[in-house]
Tab-separated table of N, CA and C in Angstrom:
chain	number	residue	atom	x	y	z
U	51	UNK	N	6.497	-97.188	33.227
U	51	UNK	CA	6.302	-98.049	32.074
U	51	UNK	C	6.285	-97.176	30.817
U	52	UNK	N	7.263	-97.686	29.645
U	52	UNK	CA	6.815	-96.433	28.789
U	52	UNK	C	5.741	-96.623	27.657
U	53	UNK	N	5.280	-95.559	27.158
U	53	UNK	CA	3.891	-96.130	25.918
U	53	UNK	C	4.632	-96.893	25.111
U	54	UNK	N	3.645	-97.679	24.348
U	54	UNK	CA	3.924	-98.412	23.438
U	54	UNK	C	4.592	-97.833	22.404
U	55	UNK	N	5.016	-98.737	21.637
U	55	UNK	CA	5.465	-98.189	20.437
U	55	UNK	C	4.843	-98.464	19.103
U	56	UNK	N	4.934	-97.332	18.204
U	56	UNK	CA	3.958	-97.714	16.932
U	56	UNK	C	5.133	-98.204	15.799
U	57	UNK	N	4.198	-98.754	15.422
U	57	UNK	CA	4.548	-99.950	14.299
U	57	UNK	C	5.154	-98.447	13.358
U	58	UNK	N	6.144	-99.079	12.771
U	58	UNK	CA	6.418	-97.963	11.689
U	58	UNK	C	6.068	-97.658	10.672
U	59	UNK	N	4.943	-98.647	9.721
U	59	UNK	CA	4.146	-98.823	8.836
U	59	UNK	C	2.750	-97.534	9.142
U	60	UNK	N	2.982	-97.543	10.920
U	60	UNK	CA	1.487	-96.476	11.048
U	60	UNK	C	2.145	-95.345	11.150
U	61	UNK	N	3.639	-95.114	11.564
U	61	UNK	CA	4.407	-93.644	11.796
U	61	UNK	C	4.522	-93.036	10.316
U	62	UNK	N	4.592	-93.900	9.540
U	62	UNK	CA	4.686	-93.074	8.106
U	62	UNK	C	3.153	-92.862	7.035
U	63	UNK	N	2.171	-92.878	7.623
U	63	UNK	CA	1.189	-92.447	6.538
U	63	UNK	C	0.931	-90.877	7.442
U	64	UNK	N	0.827	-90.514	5.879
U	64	UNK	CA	0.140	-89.135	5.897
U	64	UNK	C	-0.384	-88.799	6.941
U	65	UNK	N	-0.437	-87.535	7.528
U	65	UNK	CA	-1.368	-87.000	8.304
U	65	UNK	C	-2.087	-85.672	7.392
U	66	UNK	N	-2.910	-86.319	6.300
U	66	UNK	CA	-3.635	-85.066	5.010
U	66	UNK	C	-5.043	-85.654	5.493
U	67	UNK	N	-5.765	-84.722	5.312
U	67	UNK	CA	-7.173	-84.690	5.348
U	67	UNK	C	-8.006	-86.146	4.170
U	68	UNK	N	-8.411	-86.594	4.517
U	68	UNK	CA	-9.179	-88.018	3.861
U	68	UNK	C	-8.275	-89.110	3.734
U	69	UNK	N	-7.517	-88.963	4.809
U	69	UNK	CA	-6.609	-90.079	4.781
U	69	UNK	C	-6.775	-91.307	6.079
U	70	UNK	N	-7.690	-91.894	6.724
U	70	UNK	CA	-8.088	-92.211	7.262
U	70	UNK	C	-9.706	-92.295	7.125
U	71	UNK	N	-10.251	-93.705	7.321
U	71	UNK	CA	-11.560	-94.000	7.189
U	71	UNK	C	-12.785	-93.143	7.636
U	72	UNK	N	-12.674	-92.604	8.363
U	72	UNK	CA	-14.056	-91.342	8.914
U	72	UNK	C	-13.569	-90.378	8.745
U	73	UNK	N	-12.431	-89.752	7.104
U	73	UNK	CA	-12.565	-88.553	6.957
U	73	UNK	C	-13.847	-87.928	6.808
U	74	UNK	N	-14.473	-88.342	6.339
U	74	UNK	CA	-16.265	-87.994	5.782
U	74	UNK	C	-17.216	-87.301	7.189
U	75	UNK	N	-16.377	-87.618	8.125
U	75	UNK	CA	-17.585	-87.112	9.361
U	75	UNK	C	-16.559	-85.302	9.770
U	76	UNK	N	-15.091	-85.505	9.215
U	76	UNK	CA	-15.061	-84.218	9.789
U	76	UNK	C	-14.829	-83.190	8.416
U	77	UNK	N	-15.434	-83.646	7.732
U	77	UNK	CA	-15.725	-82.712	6.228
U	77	UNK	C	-15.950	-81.479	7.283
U	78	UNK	N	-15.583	-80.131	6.296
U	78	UNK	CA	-16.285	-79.125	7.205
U	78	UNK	C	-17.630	-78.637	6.549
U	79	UNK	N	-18.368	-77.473	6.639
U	79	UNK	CA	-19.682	-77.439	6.639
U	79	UNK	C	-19.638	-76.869	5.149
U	80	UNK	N	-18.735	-75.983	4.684
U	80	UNK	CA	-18.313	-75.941	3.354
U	80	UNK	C	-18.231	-76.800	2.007
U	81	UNK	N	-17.724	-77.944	2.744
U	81	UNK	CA	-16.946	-79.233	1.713
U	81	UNK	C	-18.208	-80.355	1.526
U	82	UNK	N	-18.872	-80.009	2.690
U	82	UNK	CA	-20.408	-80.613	2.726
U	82	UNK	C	-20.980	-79.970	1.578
U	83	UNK	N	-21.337	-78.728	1.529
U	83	UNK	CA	-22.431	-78.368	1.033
U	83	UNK	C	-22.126	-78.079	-0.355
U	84	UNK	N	-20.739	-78.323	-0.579
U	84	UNK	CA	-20.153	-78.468	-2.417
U	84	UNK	C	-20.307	-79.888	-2.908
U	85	UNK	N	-20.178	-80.990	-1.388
U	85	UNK	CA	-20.282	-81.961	-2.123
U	85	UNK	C	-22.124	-82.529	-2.769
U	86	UNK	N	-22.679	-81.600	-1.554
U	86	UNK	CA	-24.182	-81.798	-2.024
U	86	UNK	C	-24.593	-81.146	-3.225
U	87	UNK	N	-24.059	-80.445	-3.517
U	87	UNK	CA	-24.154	-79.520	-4.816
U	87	UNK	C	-24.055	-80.071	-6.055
U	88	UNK	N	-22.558	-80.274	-5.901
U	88	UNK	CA	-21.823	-81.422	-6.839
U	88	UNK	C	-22.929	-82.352	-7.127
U	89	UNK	N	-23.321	-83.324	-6.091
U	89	UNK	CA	-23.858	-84.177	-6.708
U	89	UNK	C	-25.535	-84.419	-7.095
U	90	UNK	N	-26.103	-82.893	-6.525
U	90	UNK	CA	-26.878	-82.466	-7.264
U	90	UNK	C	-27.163	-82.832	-8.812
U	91	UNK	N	-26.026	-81.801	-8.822
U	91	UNK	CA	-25.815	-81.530	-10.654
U	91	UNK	C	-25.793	-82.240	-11.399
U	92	UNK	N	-25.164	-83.293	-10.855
U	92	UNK	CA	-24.636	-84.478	-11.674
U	92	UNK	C	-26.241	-85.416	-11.653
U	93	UNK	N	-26.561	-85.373	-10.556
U	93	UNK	CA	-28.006	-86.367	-10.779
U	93	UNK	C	-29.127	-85.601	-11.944
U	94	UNK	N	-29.336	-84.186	-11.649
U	94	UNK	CA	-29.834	-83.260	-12.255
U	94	UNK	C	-29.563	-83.457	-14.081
U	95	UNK	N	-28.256	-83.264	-14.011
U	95	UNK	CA	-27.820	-83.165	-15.643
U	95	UNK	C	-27.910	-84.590	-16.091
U	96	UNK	N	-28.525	-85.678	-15.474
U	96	UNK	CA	-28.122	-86.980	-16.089
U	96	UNK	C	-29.634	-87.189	-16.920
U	97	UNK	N	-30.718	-86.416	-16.182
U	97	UNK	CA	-32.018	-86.474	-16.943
U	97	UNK	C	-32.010	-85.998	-18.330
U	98	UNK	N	-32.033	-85.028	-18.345
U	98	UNK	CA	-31.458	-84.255	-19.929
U	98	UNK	C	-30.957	-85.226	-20.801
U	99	UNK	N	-29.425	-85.801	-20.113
U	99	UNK	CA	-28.487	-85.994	-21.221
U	99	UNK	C	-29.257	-86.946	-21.708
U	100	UNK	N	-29.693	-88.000	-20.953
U	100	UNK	CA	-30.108	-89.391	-21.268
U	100	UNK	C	-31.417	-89.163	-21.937
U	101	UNK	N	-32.395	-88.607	-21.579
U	101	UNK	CA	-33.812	-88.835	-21.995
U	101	UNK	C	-34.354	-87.194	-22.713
U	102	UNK	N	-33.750	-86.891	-23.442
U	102	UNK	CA	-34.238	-84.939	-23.644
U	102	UNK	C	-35.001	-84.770	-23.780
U	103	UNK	N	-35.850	-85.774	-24.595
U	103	UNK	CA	-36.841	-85.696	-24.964
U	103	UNK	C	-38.231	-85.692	-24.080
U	104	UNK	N	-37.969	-86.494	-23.161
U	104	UNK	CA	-38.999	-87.220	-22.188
U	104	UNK	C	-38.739	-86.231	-21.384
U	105	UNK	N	-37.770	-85.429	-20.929
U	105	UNK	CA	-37.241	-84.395	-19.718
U	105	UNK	C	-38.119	-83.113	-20.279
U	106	UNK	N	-37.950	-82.822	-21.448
U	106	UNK	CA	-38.710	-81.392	-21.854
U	106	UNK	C	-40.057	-81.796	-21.609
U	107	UNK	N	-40.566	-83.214	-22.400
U	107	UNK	CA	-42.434	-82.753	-21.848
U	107	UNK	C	-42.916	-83.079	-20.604
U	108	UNK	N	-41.606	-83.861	-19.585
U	108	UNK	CA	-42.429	-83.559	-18.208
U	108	UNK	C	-42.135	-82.332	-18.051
U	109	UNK	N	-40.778	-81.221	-18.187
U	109	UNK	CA	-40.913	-79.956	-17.833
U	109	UNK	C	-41.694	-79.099	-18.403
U	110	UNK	N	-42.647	-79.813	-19.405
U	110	UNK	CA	-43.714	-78.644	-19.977
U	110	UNK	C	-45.032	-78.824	-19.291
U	111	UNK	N	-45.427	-79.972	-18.863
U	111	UNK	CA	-46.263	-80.813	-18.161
U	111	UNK	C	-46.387	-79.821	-16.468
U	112	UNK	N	-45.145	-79.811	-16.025
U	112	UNK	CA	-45.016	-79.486	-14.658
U	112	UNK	C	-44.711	-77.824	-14.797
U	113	UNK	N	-45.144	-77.430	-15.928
U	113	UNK	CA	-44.831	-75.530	-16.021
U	113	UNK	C	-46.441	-75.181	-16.522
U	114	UNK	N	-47.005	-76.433	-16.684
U	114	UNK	CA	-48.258	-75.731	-16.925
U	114	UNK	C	-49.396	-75.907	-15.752
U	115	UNK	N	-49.105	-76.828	-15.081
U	115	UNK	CA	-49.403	-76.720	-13.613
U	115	UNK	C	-49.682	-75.472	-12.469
U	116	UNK	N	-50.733	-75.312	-12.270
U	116	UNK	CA	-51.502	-74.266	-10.980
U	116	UNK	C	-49.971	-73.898	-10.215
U	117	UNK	N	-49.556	-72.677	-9.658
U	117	UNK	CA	-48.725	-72.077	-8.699
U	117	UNK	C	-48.554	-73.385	-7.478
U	118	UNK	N	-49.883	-74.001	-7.400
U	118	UNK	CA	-50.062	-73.722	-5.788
U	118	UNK	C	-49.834	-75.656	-5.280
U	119	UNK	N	-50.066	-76.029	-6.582
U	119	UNK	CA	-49.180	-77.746	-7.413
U	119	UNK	C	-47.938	-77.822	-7.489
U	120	UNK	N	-47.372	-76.911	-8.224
U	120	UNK	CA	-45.954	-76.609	-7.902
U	120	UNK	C	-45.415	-76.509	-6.345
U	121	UNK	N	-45.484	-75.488	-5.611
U	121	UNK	CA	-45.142	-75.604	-4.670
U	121	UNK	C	-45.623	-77.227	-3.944
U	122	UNK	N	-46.831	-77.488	-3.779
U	122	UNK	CA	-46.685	-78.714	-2.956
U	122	UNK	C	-46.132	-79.764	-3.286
U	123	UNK	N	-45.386	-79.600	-4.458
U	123	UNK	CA	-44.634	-80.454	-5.441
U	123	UNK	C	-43.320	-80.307	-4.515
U	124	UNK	N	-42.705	-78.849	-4.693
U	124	UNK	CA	-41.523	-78.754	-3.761
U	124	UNK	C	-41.242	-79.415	-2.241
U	125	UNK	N	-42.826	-78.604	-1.296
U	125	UNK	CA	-42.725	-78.757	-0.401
U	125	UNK	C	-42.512	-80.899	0.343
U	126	UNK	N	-43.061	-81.374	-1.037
U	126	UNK	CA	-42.873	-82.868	-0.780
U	126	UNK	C	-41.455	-83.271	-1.098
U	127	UNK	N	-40.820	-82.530	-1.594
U	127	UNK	CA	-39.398	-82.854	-2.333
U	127	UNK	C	-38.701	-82.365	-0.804
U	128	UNK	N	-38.807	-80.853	-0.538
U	128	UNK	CA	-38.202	-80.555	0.852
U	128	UNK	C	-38.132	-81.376	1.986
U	129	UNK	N	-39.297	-81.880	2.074
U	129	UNK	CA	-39.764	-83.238	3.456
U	129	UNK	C	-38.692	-84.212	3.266
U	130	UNK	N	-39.083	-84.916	1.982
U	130	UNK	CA	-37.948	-86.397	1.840
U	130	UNK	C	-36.892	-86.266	1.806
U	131	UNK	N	-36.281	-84.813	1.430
U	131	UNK	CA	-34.642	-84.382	1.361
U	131	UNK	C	-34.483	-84.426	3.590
U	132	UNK	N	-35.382	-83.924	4.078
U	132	UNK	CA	-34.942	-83.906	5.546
U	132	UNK	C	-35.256	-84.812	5.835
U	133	UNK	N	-36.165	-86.174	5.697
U	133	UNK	CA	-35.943	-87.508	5.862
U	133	UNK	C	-35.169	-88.280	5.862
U	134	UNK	N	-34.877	-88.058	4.506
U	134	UNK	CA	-33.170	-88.515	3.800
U	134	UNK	C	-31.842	-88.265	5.094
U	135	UNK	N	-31.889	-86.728	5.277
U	135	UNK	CA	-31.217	-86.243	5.692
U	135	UNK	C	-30.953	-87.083	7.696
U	136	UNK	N	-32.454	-86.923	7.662
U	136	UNK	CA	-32.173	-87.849	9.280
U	136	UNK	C	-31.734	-88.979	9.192
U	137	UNK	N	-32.286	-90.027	8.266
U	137	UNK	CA	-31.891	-91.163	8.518
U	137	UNK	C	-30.277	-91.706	8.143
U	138	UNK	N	-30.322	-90.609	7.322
U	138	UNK	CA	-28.268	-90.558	6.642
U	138	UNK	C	-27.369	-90.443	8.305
U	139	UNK	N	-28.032	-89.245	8.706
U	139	UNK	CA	-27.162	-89.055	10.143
U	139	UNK	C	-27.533	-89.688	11.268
């Protein structure tokens, strides 16, 4: 019996990387961690642009803060980023 045959509409698309619906799962570990970056920045730089004002006195607020506030400041930011992170995957 021979295989089927493909429609010719599916023989002619691309075979390029994000060209198909679950490109996103074989990102490599690289393209991941630029895109987390990336959109870091972009969330990061949107405080500033929008509010400068309000952004400098919480960052004066949170620089005059004990060492040891700061860090548990982070260490709660670290947790919900691997929360985030489980429930994403």
């Amino acid at each position: 019996m021979p295989p089927p045959r493909r429609s010719r509409a599916s023989a002619e698309l691309p075979k390029r990387r994000g060209a198909s619906r679950g490109a996103i799962y074989r990102m490599d570990m690289a393209a991941s961690l630029l895109l987390a970056i990336a959109l870091m920045l972009i969330i990061e730089g949107m405080f500033p642009f929008v509010f400068p004002n309000s952004w400098r006195d919480t960052f004066r607020r949170i620089a005059q803060r004990p060492p040891h506030q700061i860090r548990i400041g982070g260490l709660i930011a670290m947790v919900l980023g691997v929360i985030l992170l489980l429930i994403a995957t």
